[in-house]
PDB file of N, CA and C in Angstrom:
ATOM      1  N   GLU A   1     -54.537 -76.468 218.059  1.00 87.00           N
ATOM      2  CA  GLU A   1     -54.736 -76.163 216.647  1.00 87.00           C
ATOM      3  C   GLU A   1     -55.303 -74.751 216.484  1.00 87.00           C
ATOM      4  N   LEU A   2     -56.200 -74.364 217.352  1.00 91.00           N
ATOM      5  CA  LEU A   2     -56.773 -73.023 217.307  1.00 91.00           C
ATOM      6  C   LEU A   2     -55.692 -71.969 217.573  1.00 91.00           C
ATOM      7  N   GLN A   3     -54.809 -72.244 218.528  1.00 92.00           N
ATOM      8  CA  GLN A   3     -53.708 -71.328 218.844  1.00 92.00           C
ATOM      9  C   GLN A   3     -52.778 -71.162 217.635  1.00 92.00           C
ATOM     10  N   GLN A   4     -52.545 -72.246 216.932  1.00 94.00           N
ATOM     11  CA  GLN A   4     -51.692 -72.207 215.749  1.00 94.00           C
ATOM     12  C   GLN A   4     -52.332 -71.327 214.658  1.00 94.00           C
ATOM     13  N   LYS A   5     -53.635 -71.456 214.487  1.00 94.00           N
ATOM     14  CA  LYS A   5     -54.346 -70.644 213.502  1.00 94.00           C
ATOM     15  C   LYS A   5     -54.272 -69.155 213.875  1.00 94.00           C
ATOM     16  N   VAL A   6     -54.393 -68.871 215.168  1.00 95.00           N
ATOM     17  CA  VAL A   6     -54.314 -67.487 215.640  1.00 95.00           C
ATOM     18  C   VAL A   6     -52.920 -66.926 215.351  1.00 95.00           C
ATOM     19  N   GLU A   7     -51.888 -67.716 215.606  1.00 95.00           N
ATOM     20  CA  GLU A   7     -50.515 -67.277 215.341  1.00 95.00           C
ATOM     21  C   GLU A   7     -50.287 -67.058 213.842  1.00 95.00           C
ATOM     22  N   GLU A   8     -50.808 -67.945 213.016  1.00 96.00           N
ATOM     23  CA  GLU A   8     -50.682 -67.796 211.568  1.00 96.00           C
ATOM     24  C   GLU A   8     -51.399 -66.532 211.092  1.00 96.00           C
ATOM     25  N   THR A   9     -52.552 -66.276 211.675  1.00 96.00           N
ATOM     26  CA  THR A   9     -53.310 -65.078 211.322  1.00 96.00           C
ATOM     27  C   THR A   9     -52.521 -63.827 211.679  1.00 96.00           C
ATOM     28  N   GLU A  10     -51.920 -63.830 212.852  1.00 97.00           N
ATOM     29  CA  GLU A  10     -51.110 -62.683 213.278  1.00 97.00           C
ATOM     30  C   GLU A  10     -49.913 -62.482 212.349  1.00 97.00           C
ATOM     31  N   LEU A  11     -49.267 -63.552 211.953  1.00 97.00           N
ATOM     32  CA  LEU A  11     -48.137 -63.459 211.027  1.00 97.00           C
ATOM     33  C   LEU A  11     -48.582 -62.896 209.676  1.00 97.00           C
ATOM     34  N   LEU A  12     -49.732 -63.359 209.210  1.00 97.00           N
ATOM     35  CA  LEU A  12     -50.255 -62.858 207.947  1.00 97.00           C
ATOM     36  C   LEU A  12     -50.608 -61.375 208.037  1.00 97.00           C
ATOM     37  N   LYS A  13     -51.147 -60.956 209.177  1.00 97.00           N
ATOM     38  CA  LYS A  13     -51.463 -59.542 209.374  1.00 97.00           C
ATOM     39  C   LYS A  13     -50.187 -58.702 209.353  1.00 97.00           C
ATOM     40  N   MET A  14     -49.143 -59.205 210.000  1.00 97.00           N
ATOM     41  CA  MET A  14     -47.875 -58.482 210.014  1.00 97.00           C
ATOM     42  C   MET A  14     -47.286 -58.388 208.606  1.00 97.00           C
ATOM     43  N   GLU A  15     -47.353 -59.478 207.858  1.00 97.00           N
ATOM     44  CA  GLU A  15     -46.853 -59.465 206.483  1.00 97.00           C
ATOM     45  C   GLU A  15     -47.645 -58.497 205.625  1.00 97.00           C
ATOM     46  N   LEU A  16     -48.949 -58.480 205.801  1.00 97.00           N
ATOM     47  CA  LEU A  16     -49.803 -57.567 205.052  1.00 97.00           C
ATOM     48  C   LEU A  16     -49.455 -56.116 205.382  1.00 97.00           C
ATOM     49  N   GLN A  17     -49.213 -55.837 206.644  1.00 97.00           N
ATOM     50  CA  GLN A  17     -48.841 -54.490 207.052  1.00 97.00           C
ATOM     51  C   GLN A  17     -47.496 -54.100 206.448  1.00 97.00           C
ATOM     52  N   MET A  18     -46.543 -55.013 206.420  1.00 97.00           N
ATOM     53  CA  MET A  18     -45.244 -54.744 205.812  1.00 97.00           C
ATOM     54  C   MET A  18     -45.385 -54.485 204.314  1.00 97.00           C
ATOM     55  N   LEU A  19     -46.225 -55.271 203.653  1.00 97.00           N
ATOM     56  CA  LEU A  19     -46.455 -55.077 202.225  1.00 97.00           C
ATOM     57  C   LEU A  19     -47.104 -53.725 201.946  1.00 97.00           C
ATOM     58  N   GLU A  20     -48.050 -53.348 202.773  1.00 97.00           N
ATOM     59  CA  GLU A  20     -48.717 -52.059 202.606  1.00 97.00           C
ATOM     60  C   GLU A  20     -47.724 -50.916 202.816  1.00 97.00           C
ATOM     61  N   THR A  21     -46.866 -51.048 203.808  1.00 95.00           N
ATOM     62  CA  THR A  21     -45.833 -50.037 204.052  1.00 95.00           C
ATOM     63  C   THR A  21     -44.906 -49.922 202.850  1.00 95.00           C
ATOM     64  N   GLU A  22     -44.506 -51.041 202.298  1.00 93.00           N
ATOM     65  CA  GLU A  22     -43.638 -51.046 201.124  1.00 93.00           C
ATOM     66  C   GLU A  22     -44.352 -50.450 199.911  1.00 93.00           C
ATOM     67  N   ARG A  23     -45.622 -50.731 199.760  1.00 96.00           N
ATOM     68  CA  ARG A  23     -46.397 -50.175 198.652  1.00 96.00           C
ATOM     69  C   ARG A  23     -46.447 -48.649 198.746  1.00 96.00           C
ATOM     70  N   VAL A  24     -46.668 -48.144 199.934  1.00 94.00           N
ATOM     71  CA  VAL A  24     -46.707 -46.691 200.136  1.00 94.00           C
ATOM     72  C   VAL A  24     -45.337 -46.086 199.837  1.00 94.00           C
ATOM     73  N   ARG A  25     -44.276 -46.723 200.306  1.00 90.00           N
ATOM     74  CA  ARG A  25     -42.922 -46.227 200.058  1.00 90.00           C
ATOM     75  C   ARG A  25     -42.636 -46.182 198.558  1.00 90.00           C
ATOM     76  N   LEU A  26     -42.991 -47.244 197.850  1.00 92.00           N
ATOM     77  CA  LEU A  26     -42.771 -47.283 196.408  1.00 92.00           C
ATOM     78  C   LEU A  26     -43.608 -46.239 195.681  1.00 92.00           C
ATOM     79  N   SER A  27     -44.791 -45.995 196.172  1.00 94.00           N
ATOM     80  CA  SER A  27     -45.651 -44.973 195.581  1.00 94.00           C
ATOM     81  C   SER A  27     -45.017 -43.589 195.732  1.00 94.00           C
ATOM     82  N   LEU A  28     -44.443 -43.316 196.893  1.00 92.00           N
ATOM     83  CA  LEU A  28     -43.768 -42.037 197.120  1.00 92.00           C
ATOM     84  C   LEU A  28     -42.547 -41.896 196.214  1.00 92.00           C
ATOM     85  N   VAL A  29     -41.794 -42.967 196.061  1.00 91.00           N
ATOM     86  CA  VAL A  29     -40.625 -42.943 195.176  1.00 91.00           C
ATOM     87  C   VAL A  29     -41.066 -42.695 193.734  1.00 91.00           C
ATOM     88  N   GLU A  30     -42.150 -43.347 193.331  1.00 93.00           N
ATOM     89  CA  GLU A  30     -42.657 -43.175 191.973  1.00 93.00           C
ATOM     90  C   GLU A  30     -43.073 -41.712 191.725  1.00 93.00           C
ATOM     91  N   GLU A  31     -43.765 -41.115 192.685  1.00 94.00           N
ATOM     92  CA  GLU A  31     -44.180 -39.723 192.545  1.00 94.00           C
ATOM     93  C   GLU A  31     -42.977 -38.800 192.434  1.00 94.00           C
ATOM     94  N   LYS A  32     -41.983 -39.039 193.275  1.00 93.00           N
ATOM     95  CA  LYS A  32     -40.779 -38.207 193.261  1.00 93.00           C
ATOM     96  C   LYS A  32     -40.039 -38.374 191.940  1.00 93.00           C
ATOM     97  N   LEU A  33     -39.967 -39.593 191.429  1.00 94.00           N
ATOM     98  CA  LEU A  33     -39.306 -39.859 190.160  1.00 94.00           C
ATOM     99  C   LEU A  33     -40.033 -39.164 189.009  1.00 94.00           C
ATOM    100  N   MET A  34     -41.354 -39.179 189.045  1.00 95.00           N
ATOM    101  CA  MET A  34     -42.133 -38.488 188.013  1.00 95.00           C
ATOM    102  C   MET A  34     -41.853 -36.983 188.051  1.00 95.00           C
ATOM    103  N   ASP A  35     -41.770 -36.404 189.248  1.00 93.00           N
ATOM    104  CA  ASP A  35     -41.458 -34.981 189.379  1.00 93.00           C
ATOM    105  C   ASP A  35     -40.088 -34.669 188.782  1.00 93.00           C
ATOM    106  N   VAL A  36     -39.105 -35.504 189.089  1.00 93.00           N
ATOM    107  CA  VAL A  36     -37.754 -35.309 188.577  1.00 93.00           C
ATOM    108  C   VAL A  36     -37.740 -35.419 187.055  1.00 93.00           C
ATOM    109  N   LEU A  37     -38.429 -36.415 186.515  1.00 93.00           N
ATOM    110  CA  LEU A  37     -38.461 -36.584 185.067  1.00 93.00           C
ATOM    111  C   LEU A  37     -39.133 -35.401 184.371  1.00 93.00           C
ATOM    112  N   GLN A  38     -40.171 -34.871 184.972  1.00 93.00           N
ATOM    113  CA  GLN A  38     -40.837 -33.706 184.381  1.00 93.00           C
ATOM    114  C   GLN A  38     -39.914 -32.488 184.391  1.00 93.00           C
ATOM    115  N   LEU A  39     -39.159 -32.305 185.472  1.00 91.00           N
ATOM    116  CA  LEU A  39     -38.202 -31.196 185.517  1.00 91.00           C
ATOM    117  C   LEU A  39     -37.105 -31.374 184.475  1.00 91.00           C
ATOM    118  N   LEU A  40     -36.631 -32.601 184.318  1.00 91.00           N
ATOM    119  CA  LEU A  40     -35.616 -32.874 183.297  1.00 91.00           C
ATOM    120  C   LEU A  40     -36.163 -32.589 181.901  1.00 91.00           C
ATOM    121  N   GLN A  41     -37.408 -32.949 181.673  1.00 90.00           N
ATOM    122  CA  GLN A  41     -38.047 -32.688 180.385  1.00 90.00           C
ATOM    123  C   GLN A  41     -38.123 -31.179 180.130  1.00 90.00           C
ATOM    124  N   GLN A  42     -38.500 -30.426 181.133  1.00 90.00           N
ATOM    125  CA  GLN A  42     -38.589 -28.970 180.981  1.00 90.00           C
ATOM    126  C   GLN A  42     -37.219 -28.373 180.667  1.00 90.00           C
ATOM    127  N   LEU A  43     -36.197 -28.859 181.361  1.00 88.00           N
ATOM    128  CA  LEU A  43     -34.854 -28.353 181.117  1.00 88.00           C
ATOM    129  C   LEU A  43     -34.370 -28.733 179.721  1.00 88.00           C
ATOM    130  N   ARG A  44     -34.702 -29.916 179.275  1.00 87.00           N
ATOM    131  CA  ARG A  44     -34.319 -30.327 177.921  1.00 87.00           C
ATOM    132  C   ARG A  44     -34.993 -29.423 176.898  1.00 87.00           C
ATOM    133  N   ASP A  45     -36.269 -29.120 177.121  1.00 88.00           N
ATOM    134  CA  ASP A  45     -36.997 -28.247 176.210  1.00 88.00           C
ATOM    135  C   ASP A  45     -36.408 -26.833 176.185  1.00 88.00           C
ATOM    136  N   LEU A  46     -35.751 -26.447 177.281  1.00 87.00           N
ATOM    137  CA  LEU A  46     -35.111 -25.129 177.352  1.00 87.00           C
ATOM    138  C   LEU A  46     -33.653 -25.186 176.896  1.00 87.00           C
ATOM    139  N   ASN A  47     -33.243 -26.329 176.368  1.00 87.00           N
ATOM    140  CA  ASN A  47     -31.884 -26.525 175.837  1.00 87.00           C
ATOM    141  C   ASN A  47     -30.788 -26.292 176.876  1.00 87.00           C
ATOM    142  N   ILE A  48     -30.964 -26.830 178.069  1.00 86.00           N
ATOM    143  CA  ILE A  48     -29.920 -26.743 179.076  1.00 86.00           C
ATOM    144  C   ILE A  48     -28.706 -27.512 178.568  1.00 86.00           C
ATOM    145  N   SER A  49     -27.531 -27.008 178.859  1.00 87.00           N
ATOM    146  CA  SER A  49     -26.324 -27.666 178.373  1.00 87.00           C
ATOM    147  C   SER A  49     -26.074 -28.960 179.161  1.00 87.00           C
ATOM    148  N   LYS A  50     -25.403 -29.881 178.506  1.00 88.00           N
ATOM    149  CA  LYS A  50     -25.064 -31.139 179.172  1.00 88.00           C
ATOM    150  C   LYS A  50     -24.131 -30.883 180.340  1.00 88.00           C
ATOM    151  N   ARG A  51     -23.286 -29.892 180.196  1.00 91.00           N
ATOM    152  CA  ARG A  51     -22.358 -29.547 181.281  1.00 91.00           C
ATOM    153  C   ARG A  51     -23.127 -29.066 182.514  1.00 91.00           C
ATOM    154  N   ALA A  52     -24.109 -28.190 182.317  1.00 88.00           N
ATOM    155  CA  ALA A  52     -24.905 -27.678 183.439  1.00 88.00           C
ATOM    156  C   ALA A  52     -25.691 -28.807 184.092  1.00 88.00           C
ATOM    157  N   LEU A  53     -26.273 -29.669 183.268  1.00 88.00           N
ATOM    158  CA  LEU A  53     -27.029 -30.794 183.807  1.00 88.00           C
ATOM    159  C   LEU A  53     -26.109 -31.753 184.567  1.00 88.00           C
ATOM    160  N   GLY A  54     -24.915 -31.962 184.031  1.00 90.00           N
ATOM    161  CA  GLY A  54     -23.928 -32.805 184.704  1.00 90.00           C
ATOM    162  C   GLY A  54     -23.520 -32.237 186.049  1.00 90.00           C
ATOM    163  N   LYS A  55     -23.369 -30.913 186.119  1.00 90.00           N
ATOM    164  CA  LYS A  55     -23.020 -30.265 187.394  1.00 90.00           C
ATOM    165  C   LYS A  55     -24.123 -30.466 188.428  1.00 90.00           C
ATOM    166  N   ILE A  56     -25.369 -30.358 187.980  1.00 90.00           N
ATOM    167  CA  ILE A  56     -26.506 -30.571 188.886  1.00 90.00           C
ATOM    168  C   ILE A  56     -26.488 -31.999 189.416  1.00 90.00           C
ATOM    169  N   LEU A  57     -26.276 -32.951 188.525  1.00 90.00           N
ATOM    170  CA  LEU A  57     -26.257 -34.353 188.931  1.00 90.00           C
ATOM    171  C   LEU A  57     -25.097 -34.644 189.882  1.00 90.00           C
ATOM    172  N   LEU A  58     -23.908 -34.147 189.560  1.00 91.00           N
ATOM    173  CA  LEU A  58     -22.752 -34.367 190.434  1.00 91.00           C
ATOM    174  C   LEU A  58     -22.944 -33.704 191.793  1.00 91.00           C
ATOM    175  N   SER A  59     -23.526 -32.524 191.791  1.00 89.00           N
ATOM    176  CA  SER A  59     -23.812 -31.841 193.054  1.00 89.00           C
ATOM    177  C   SER A  59     -24.775 -32.668 193.909  1.00 89.00           C
ATOM    178  N   THR A  60     -25.784 -33.227 193.259  1.00 89.00           N
ATOM    179  CA  THR A  60     -26.754 -34.071 193.960  1.00 89.00           C
ATOM    180  C   THR A  60     -26.084 -35.284 194.564  1.00 89.00           C
ATOM    181  N   LEU A  61     -25.282 -35.971 193.756  1.00 87.00           N
ATOM    182  CA  LEU A  61     -24.615 -37.186 194.239  1.00 87.00           C
ATOM    183  C   LEU A  61     -23.628 -36.873 195.358  1.00 87.00           C
ATOM    184  N   GLU A  62     -22.947 -35.736 195.249  1.00 89.00           N
ATOM    185  CA  GLU A  62     -21.997 -35.334 196.289  1.00 89.00           C
ATOM    186  C   GLU A  62     -22.715 -35.063 197.615  1.00 89.00           C
ATOM    187  N   SER A  63     -23.848 -34.384 197.535  1.00 85.00           N
ATOM    188  CA  SER A  63     -24.568 -34.056 198.770  1.00 85.00           C
ATOM    189  C   SER A  63     -25.225 -35.286 199.399  1.00 85.00           C
ATOM    190  N   CYS A  64     -25.414 -36.342 198.608  1.00 83.00           N
ATOM    191  CA  CYS A  64     -26.029 -37.568 199.135  1.00 83.00           C
ATOM    192  C   CYS A  64     -24.995 -38.659 199.394  1.00 83.00           C
ATOM    193  N   ARG A  65     -23.720 -38.293 199.409  1.00 82.00           N
ATOM    194  CA  ARG A  65     -22.654 -39.280 199.598  1.00 82.00           C
ATOM    195  C   ARG A  65     -22.800 -40.023 200.925  1.00 82.00           C
ATOM    196  N   ASP A  66     -23.067 -39.280 201.986  1.00 76.00           N
ATOM    197  CA  ASP A  66     -23.245 -39.888 203.306  1.00 76.00           C
ATOM    198  C   ASP A  66     -24.729 -39.882 203.633  1.00 76.00           C
ATOM    199  N   PRO A  67     -25.389 -41.050 203.514  1.00 67.00           N
ATOM    200  CA  PRO A  67     -26.841 -41.083 203.743  1.00 67.00           C
ATOM    201  C   PRO A  67     -27.201 -40.691 205.168  1.00 67.00           C
ATOM    202  N   GLN A  68     -28.316 -39.969 205.266  1.00 66.00           N
ATOM    203  CA  GLN A  68     -28.804 -39.570 206.580  1.00 66.00           C
ATOM    204  C   GLN A  68     -29.494 -40.759 207.243  1.00 66.00           C
ATOM    205  N   PRO A  69     -29.261 -40.951 208.536  1.00 65.00           N
ATOM    206  CA  PRO A  69     -29.905 -42.085 209.211  1.00 65.00           C
ATOM    207  C   PRO A  69     -31.427 -41.937 209.211  1.00 65.00           C
ATOM    208  N   GLY A  70     -32.098 -43.051 208.974  1.00 60.00           N
ATOM    209  CA  GLY A  70     -33.546 -43.070 209.001  1.00 60.00           C
ATOM    210  C   GLY A  70     -34.199 -42.625 207.711  1.00 60.00           C
ATOM    211  N   LYS A  71     -33.419 -42.316 206.708  1.00 62.00           N
ATOM    212  CA  LYS A  71     -33.980 -41.865 205.439  1.00 62.00           C
ATOM    213  C   LYS A  71     -33.484 -42.792 204.337  1.00 62.00           C
ATOM    214  N   ALA A  72     -34.399 -43.286 203.523  1.00 73.00           N
ATOM    215  CA  ALA A  72     -34.033 -44.187 202.436  1.00 73.00           C
ATOM    216  C   ALA A  72     -33.134 -43.433 201.454  1.00 73.00           C
ATOM    217  N   GLN A  73     -31.995 -44.036 201.093  1.00 81.00           N
ATOM    218  CA  GLN A  73     -31.024 -43.351 200.260  1.00 81.00           C
ATOM    219  C   GLN A  73     -31.585 -43.021 198.877  1.00 81.00           C
ATOM    220  N   LEU A  74     -32.329 -43.933 198.280  1.00 83.00           N
ATOM    221  CA  LEU A  74     -32.907 -43.669 196.964  1.00 83.00           C
ATOM    222  C   LEU A  74     -33.826 -42.454 197.013  1.00 83.00           C
ATOM    223  N   PHE A  75     -34.688 -42.410 197.999  1.00 85.00           N
ATOM    224  CA  PHE A  75     -35.612 -41.287 198.119  1.00 85.00           C
ATOM    225  C   PHE A  75     -34.838 -40.001 198.396  1.00 85.00           C
ATOM    226  N   GLU A  76     -33.788 -40.093 199.193  1.00 87.00           N
ATOM    227  CA  GLU A  76     -32.966 -38.916 199.501  1.00 87.00           C
ATOM    228  C   GLU A  76     -32.317 -38.364 198.229  1.00 87.00           C
ATOM    229  N   VAL A  77     -31.795 -39.239 197.384  1.00 89.00           N
ATOM    230  CA  VAL A  77     -31.163 -38.806 196.137  1.00 89.00           C
ATOM    231  C   VAL A  77     -32.195 -38.165 195.223  1.00 89.00           C
ATOM    232  N   LEU A  78     -33.357 -38.802 195.072  1.00 89.00           N
ATOM    233  CA  LEU A  78     -34.404 -38.242 194.224  1.00 89.00           C
ATOM    234  C   LEU A  78     -34.886 -36.888 194.751  1.00 89.00           C
ATOM    235  N   ASP A  79     -35.048 -36.797 196.057  1.00 90.00           N
ATOM    236  CA  ASP A  79     -35.512 -35.558 196.668  1.00 90.00           C
ATOM    237  C   ASP A  79     -34.489 -34.444 196.455  1.00 90.00           C
ATOM    238  N   THR A  80     -33.224 -34.750 196.658  1.00 90.00           N
ATOM    239  CA  THR A  80     -32.162 -33.760 196.473  1.00 90.00           C
ATOM    240  C   THR A  80     -32.053 -33.354 195.007  1.00 90.00           C
ATOM    241  N   LEU A  81     -32.157 -34.332 194.104  1.00 91.00           N
ATOM    242  CA  LEU A  81     -32.102 -34.029 192.680  1.00 91.00           C
ATOM    243  C   LEU A  81     -33.271 -33.119 192.281  1.00 91.00           C
ATOM    244  N   GLN A  82     -34.447 -33.402 192.807  1.00 91.00           N
ATOM    245  CA  GLN A  82     -35.599 -32.545 192.515  1.00 91.00           C
ATOM    246  C   GLN A  82     -35.347 -31.118 193.004  1.00 91.00           C
ATOM    247  N   GLN A  83     -34.788 -30.978 194.191  1.00 90.00           N
ATOM    248  CA  GLN A  83     -34.505 -29.645 194.727  1.00 90.00           C
ATOM    249  C   GLN A  83     -33.474 -28.924 193.863  1.00 90.00           C
ATOM    250  N   GLU A  84     -32.429 -29.647 193.443  1.00 90.00           N
ATOM    251  CA  GLU A  84     -31.388 -29.049 192.597  1.00 90.00           C
ATOM    252  C   GLU A  84     -31.971 -28.610 191.254  1.00 90.00           C
ATOM    253  N   LEU A  85     -32.803 -29.464 190.655  1.00 89.00           N
ATOM    254  CA  LEU A  85     -33.394 -29.130 189.363  1.00 89.00           C
ATOM    255  C   LEU A  85     -34.364 -27.963 189.485  1.00 89.00           C
ATOM    256  N   THR A  86     -35.137 -27.948 190.558  1.00 87.00           N
ATOM    257  CA  THR A  86     -36.101 -26.870 190.780  1.00 87.00           C
ATOM    258  C   THR A  86     -35.371 -25.543 190.968  1.00 87.00           C
ATOM    259  N   ALA A  87     -34.205 -25.588 191.585  1.00 86.00           N
ATOM    260  CA  ALA A  87     -33.443 -24.368 191.838  1.00 86.00           C
ATOM    261  C   ALA A  87     -32.700 -23.872 190.591  1.00 86.00           C
ATOM    262  N   CYS A  88     -32.712 -24.646 189.522  1.00 83.00           N
ATOM    263  CA  CYS A  88     -32.008 -24.263 188.296  1.00 83.00           C
ATOM    264  C   CYS A  88     -32.540 -22.925 187.793  1.00 83.00           C
ATOM    265  N   GLU A  89     -31.631 -21.957 187.582  1.00 75.00           N
ATOM    266  CA  GLU A  89     -32.055 -20.616 187.185  1.00 75.00           C
ATOM    267  C   GLU A  89     -32.753 -20.600 185.839  1.00 75.00           C
ATOM    268  N   LEU A  90     -32.396 -21.503 184.959  1.00 71.00           N
ATOM    269  CA  LEU A  90     -32.987 -21.520 183.625  1.00 71.00           C
ATOM    270  C   LEU A  90     -34.498 -21.701 183.686  1.00 71.00           C
ATOM    271  N   LEU A  91     -34.971 -22.516 184.635  1.00 72.00           N
ATOM    272  CA  LEU A  91     -36.415 -22.717 184.777  1.00 72.00           C
ATOM    273  C   LEU A  91     -37.111 -21.437 185.221  1.00 72.00           C
ATOM    274  N   HIS A  92     -36.406 -20.608 185.972  1.00 72.00           N
ATOM    275  CA  HIS A  92     -37.020 -19.395 186.520  1.00 72.00           C
ATOM    276  C   HIS A  92     -36.911 -18.213 185.565  1.00 72.00           C
ATOM    277  N   LYS A  93     -36.070 -18.324 184.556  1.00 70.00           N
ATOM    278  CA  LYS A  93     -35.918 -17.239 183.593  1.00 70.00           C
ATOM    279  C   LYS A  93     -37.007 -17.263 182.539  1.00 70.00           C
ATOM    280  N   GLN A  94     -37.579 -18.433 182.280  1.00 52.00           N
ATOM    281  CA  GLN A  94     -38.582 -18.587 181.231  1.00 52.00           C
ATOM    282  C   GLN A  94     -39.983 -18.575 181.842  1.00 52.00           C
ATOM    283  N   PRO A  95     -40.965 -18.013 181.135  1.00 51.00           N
ATOM    284  CA  PRO A  95     -42.348 -18.121 181.608  1.00 51.00           C
ATOM    285  C   PRO A  95     -42.783 -19.581 181.610  1.00 51.00           C
ATOM    286  N   VAL A  96     -43.735 -19.892 182.451  1.00 46.00           N
ATOM    287  CA  VAL A  96     -44.198 -21.276 182.589  1.00 46.00           C
ATOM    288  C   VAL A  96     -44.723 -21.812 181.268  1.00 46.00           C
ATOM    289  N   GLU A  97     -45.391 -20.957 180.475  1.00 45.00           N
ATOM    290  CA  GLU A  97     -45.950 -21.434 179.213  1.00 45.00           C
ATOM    291  C   GLU A  97     -44.858 -21.934 178.280  1.00 45.00           C
ATOM    292  N   GLN A  98     -43.699 -21.257 178.267  1.00 46.00           N
ATOM    293  CA  GLN A  98     -42.604 -21.689 177.410  1.00 46.00           C
ATOM    294  C   GLN A  98     -41.915 -22.921 177.972  1.00 46.00           C
ATOM    295  N   ALA A  99     -41.861 -23.030 179.278  1.00 43.00           N
ATOM    296  CA  ALA A  99     -41.193 -24.174 179.902  1.00 43.00           C
ATOM    297  C   ALA A  99     -41.962 -25.457 179.674  1.00 43.00           C
ATOM    298  N   GLN A 100     -43.273 -25.345 179.424  1.00 47.00           N
ATOM    299  CA  GLN A 100     -44.081 -26.535 179.192  1.00 47.00           C
ATOM    300  C   GLN A 100     -44.617 -26.492 177.775  1.00 47.00           C
ATOM    301  N   SER A 101     -43.814 -26.966 176.862  1.00 46.00           N
ATOM    302  CA  SER A 101     -44.255 -26.983 175.475  1.00 46.00           C
ATOM    303  C   SER A 101     -45.304 -28.069 175.289  1.00 46.00           C
ATOM    304  N   PRO A 102     -46.113 -27.991 174.227  1.00 42.00           N
ATOM    305  CA  PRO A 102     -47.121 -29.032 173.994  1.00 42.00           C
ATOM    306  C   PRO A 102     -46.488 -30.415 173.881  1.00 42.00           C
ATOM    307  N   ARG A 103     -45.267 -30.493 173.344  1.00 44.00           N
ATOM    308  CA  ARG A 103     -44.607 -31.788 173.222  1.00 44.00           C
ATOM    309  C   ARG A 103     -44.302 -32.398 174.592  1.00 44.00           C
ATOM    310  N   SER A 104     -43.885 -31.561 175.537  1.00 44.00           N
ATOM    311  CA  SER A 104     -43.562 -32.087 176.851  1.00 44.00           C
ATOM    312  C   SER A 104     -44.813 -32.511 177.604  1.00 44.00           C
ATOM    313  N   LEU A 105     -45.936 -31.867 177.314  1.00 43.00           N
ATOM    314  CA  LEU A 105     -47.166 -32.250 178.001  1.00 43.00           C
ATOM    315  C   LEU A 105     -47.755 -33.532 177.444  1.00 43.00           C
ATOM    316  N   SER A 106     -47.498 -33.815 176.157  1.00 47.00           N
ATOM    317  CA  SER A 106     -48.081 -35.024 175.564  1.00 47.00           C
ATOM    318  C   SER A 106     -47.443 -36.287 176.109  1.00 47.00           C
ATOM    319  N   ASN A 107     -46.155 -36.271 176.382  1.00 48.00           N
ATOM    320  CA  ASN A 107     -45.493 -37.447 176.935  1.00 48.00           C
ATOM    321  C   ASN A 107     -44.323 -36.991 177.803  1.00 48.00           C
ATOM    322  N   PRO A 108     -44.576 -36.706 179.074  1.00 48.00           N
ATOM    323  CA  PRO A 108     -43.538 -36.134 179.926  1.00 48.00           C
ATOM    324  C   PRO A 108     -42.422 -37.101 180.295  1.00 48.00           C
ATOM    325  N   LEU A 109     -42.545 -38.375 179.947  1.00 48.00           N
ATOM    326  CA  LEU A 109     -41.525 -39.333 180.359  1.00 48.00           C
ATOM    327  C   LEU A 109     -40.466 -39.585 179.291  1.00 48.00           C
ATOM    328  N   VAL A 110     -40.688 -39.125 178.069  1.00 47.00           N
ATOM    329  CA  VAL A 110     -39.742 -39.379 177.005  1.00 47.00           C
ATOM    330  C   VAL A 110     -38.646 -38.324 177.053  1.00 47.00           C
ATOM    331  N   ILE A 111     -37.438 -38.760 177.294  1.00 48.00           N
ATOM    332  CA  ILE A 111     -36.297 -37.860 177.347  1.00 48.00           C
ATOM    333  C   ILE A 111     -35.249 -38.403 176.384  1.00 48.00           C
ATOM    334  N   SER A 112     -35.007 -37.671 175.308  1.00 46.00           N
ATOM    335  CA  SER A 112     -33.995 -38.109 174.353  1.00 46.00           C
ATOM    336  C   SER A 112     -32.721 -37.345 174.570  1.00 46.00           C
ATOM    337  N   CYS A 113     -31.629 -37.940 174.218  1.00 43.00           N
ATOM    338  CA  CYS A 113     -30.329 -37.289 174.417  1.00 43.00           C
ATOM    339  C   CYS A 113     -29.905 -36.538 173.177  1.00 43.00           C
TER     340      CYS A 113
END
């Protein structure tokens, strides 16, 4: 009976470790998603065209077509999208103060079409 309790404890420890790993992974995805949403908000405030935004998105999806081994595909897509959005020339043409209007700072997650 004691051996069974020890085995159950070990299983619970392993499950807890897996849950913690998943929590960290989800936290990283959430942070990356927030970064992407903030960049999209800045681009919307700068009146980026739908065509330009569509090209960025298609470029991202094309580059992530074949997932890299050992890298979560969702995180890879978000990471690539963030890089594509960050590289957008429109963000670099405007001063930071203009790119972050008071409206975008009050609620960075609201993106209207």
